[in-house]
Amino acid sequence: MQNEPLLSVKNLTVDLLTAKSALRPVDGVSYAIRQGQCLAIVGESGSGKTVMNFAPLGLMPTGVTTNLSGLVRFEGQELIGLSEPEVRKLRGKSIGFIFQDPMSALNPVRRIGRQIAEMAELHLNMSPRAAEARALDLVKLVGISDPAARLSQYPHELSGGLRQRIVIAIALAGEPKLLIADEPTTALDVTVQAQILRLLKDLQQRLNMAMVLITHDMGVVAGAADNIVVMYAARAAECGPVDKVLVNPRHPYTRGLINAIPRRDDPIGSEFRGLPGVPPTLGAPIQGCAFAPRCEFAVAACTRARPPMVPTADSNVCVACPVVNQGKAAA
Ligand SMILES: Nc1ncnc2c1ncn2[C@@H]1O[C@H](COP(=O)(O)OP(=O)(O)OP(=O)(O)O)[C@@H](O)[C@H]1O
Ligand SMILES: [Mg+2]
């Protein structure tokens, strides 16, 4: 179906039950992504970005019981409720991923070529010889010079930027339709960050993949993403097309994040424009809008009830803010 999103998430809630506590790091979040598009998921540390994307794929650490509710539909197939073998079939093949910690994707004692080839053997049923040829193609695709020599190296022999390119090659080995990139540039230095981001964007377009780009940095979103979801304390605060949200952010939290981006014309030594305050601790009771205690526009209504996502009049942007949405009906 041409108009169906590739991935559609509706009212997703994730509960984590550990021996000591019951936590809800994702609380009723909805978004969709179409083939060939890039969706950025932005928010401060702990806002639920990683859990939201990886819990439906069964990628939570052992020792935690994960309860999911809502809908997570990938290519028309509902992921919530699938058995582990069924989800495993999608992981790494139809859905590729890059984890926040790049080293976790690499085996330190195995040659790079073998690690990429193994993924092609596993997901594309290739013979070892064909998979090795594919590994070489992938290393070229991610822009690594002297690719044949690199295949026989070990991860520790490469710089951080090259390692991240290998991680991307591994993520692409199963020819995924959707790539989930969780903070793919965080562990790199600034100049390399820009190169890796450009590479990911270029590959996403050339391979016509959908890409979820998880980041806490609003600065990387412009130019990379088509749509954005701004997360705050387990919930979506604002979502919509990136050009609309960046030019005219409605939610005070989105405005704060955009304001915090350093600008080229900032005088050297000028004060850091961070958001004052900190997000609520996960598990602490929240009355109304979770951002209200940090919000300079908060009114009494903000602490009364949880604000629903409401579409704005002039665009596909939705905002969960009682002040912005005064008098408007919920989405
Ligand atoms: N295995 C776990 N056990 C208990 N709590 C967890 C577990 N995994 C995540 N959490 C909690 O869930 C919340 C959301 O975590 P998540 O990793 O999704 O945040 P994030 O937005 O990806 O943050 P960051 O930008 O730091 O990666 C956090 O408060 C985190 O402490
Ligand atoms: Mg994370």
CSV table of N, CA, C and O in Angstrom, one decimal, residues 239 250 308-320 324-325 328-331:
chain,number,residue,atom,x,y,z
A,239,CYS,N,5.3,17.4,17.6
A,239,CYS,CA,5.8,16.6,16.5
A,239,CYS,C,5.3,17.2,15.2
A,239,CYS,O,4.3,17.9,15.2
A,250,ARG,N,6.4,25.6,18.8
A,250,ARG,CA,5.2,26.1,19.6
A,250,ARG,C,5.4,25.7,21.1
A,250,ARG,O,5.2,26.5,21.9
A,308,PRO,N,-3.2,16.9,26.1
A,308,PRO,CA,-3.2,16.0,24.9
A,308,PRO,C,-2.5,16.6,23.7
A,308,PRO,O,-2.2,17.8,23.7
A,309,MET,N,-2.1,15.8,22.7
A,309,MET,CA,-1.5,16.3,21.5
A,309,MET,C,-2.6,16.9,20.7
A,309,MET,O,-3.6,16.2,20.3
A,310,VAL,N,-2.4,18.2,20.3
A,310,VAL,CA,-3.5,18.9,19.5
A,310,VAL,C,-2.9,19.4,18.2
A,310,VAL,O,-1.8,20.0,18.2
A,311,PRO,N,-3.5,19.1,17.0
A,311,PRO,CA,-3.0,19.7,15.8
A,311,PRO,C,-3.1,21.2,15.8
A,311,PRO,O,-4.1,21.7,16.2
A,312,THR,N,-2.1,21.9,15.2
A,312,THR,CA,-2.2,23.3,15.1
A,312,THR,C,-3.0,23.6,13.8
A,312,THR,O,-3.1,22.8,12.9
A,313,ALA,N,-3.4,24.8,13.7
A,313,ALA,CA,-4.3,25.2,12.6
A,313,ALA,C,-3.6,25.1,11.2
A,313,ALA,O,-4.2,24.7,10.2
A,314,ASP,N,-2.4,25.5,11.1
A,314,ASP,CA,-1.8,25.8,9.8
A,314,ASP,C,-0.8,24.7,9.3
A,314,ASP,O,-0.2,24.9,8.3
A,315,SER,N,-0.7,23.6,10.0
A,315,SER,CA,0.3,22.7,9.5
A,315,SER,C,0.0,21.3,10.1
A,315,SER,O,-0.9,21.1,10.8
A,316,ASN,N,0.9,20.3,9.8
A,316,ASN,CA,0.8,19.0,10.4
A,316,ASN,C,1.4,18.9,11.8
A,316,ASN,O,1.7,17.8,12.2
A,317,VAL,N,1.7,20.1,12.4
A,317,VAL,CA,2.4,20.0,13.7
A,317,VAL,C,1.3,19.8,14.8
A,317,VAL,O,0.2,20.3,14.7
A,318,CYS,N,1.7,18.9,15.7
A,318,CYS,CA,0.9,18.7,16.9
A,318,CYS,C,1.6,19.1,18.1
A,318,CYS,O,2.9,18.8,18.2
A,319,VAL,N,1.0,19.7,19.1
A,319,VAL,CA,1.6,20.2,20.3
A,319,VAL,C,0.8,19.8,21.5
A,319,VAL,O,-0.4,19.8,21.5
A,320,ALA,N,1.5,19.4,22.6
A,320,ALA,CA,0.9,19.0,23.8
A,320,ALA,C,1.2,20.1,24.8
A,320,ALA,O,2.1,20.0,25.6
A,324,VAL,N,-0.6,26.8,24.5
A,324,VAL,CA,-0.6,26.9,23.1
A,324,VAL,C,-2.0,26.5,22.6
A,324,VAL,O,-2.6,27.0,21.7
A,325,ASN,N,-2.6,25.4,23.2
A,325,ASN,CA,-3.8,24.8,22.7
A,325,ASN,C,-5.1,25.4,23.3
A,325,ASN,O,-6.1,24.7,23.1
A,328,LYS,N,-8.6,24.6,21.9
A,328,LYS,CA,-8.6,23.7,20.7
A,328,LYS,C,-8.9,22.2,21.2
A,328,LYS,O,-8.5,21.8,22.3
A,329,ALA,N,-9.5,21.4,20.3
A,329,ALA,CA,-9.8,20.0,20.6
A,329,ALA,C,-8.5,19.2,20.4
A,329,ALA,O,-7.7,19.5,19.6
A,330,ALA,N,-8.5,18.0,21.2
A,330,ALA,CA,-7.3,17.1,21.1
A,330,ALA,C,-7.3,16.3,19.8
A,330,ALA,O,-8.3,16.1,19.2
A,331,ALA,N,-6.1,15.9,19.4
A,331,ALA,CA,-5.9,15.0,18.2
A,331,ALA,C,-6.5,13.6,18.5
A,331,ALA,O,-6.4,13.1,19.6
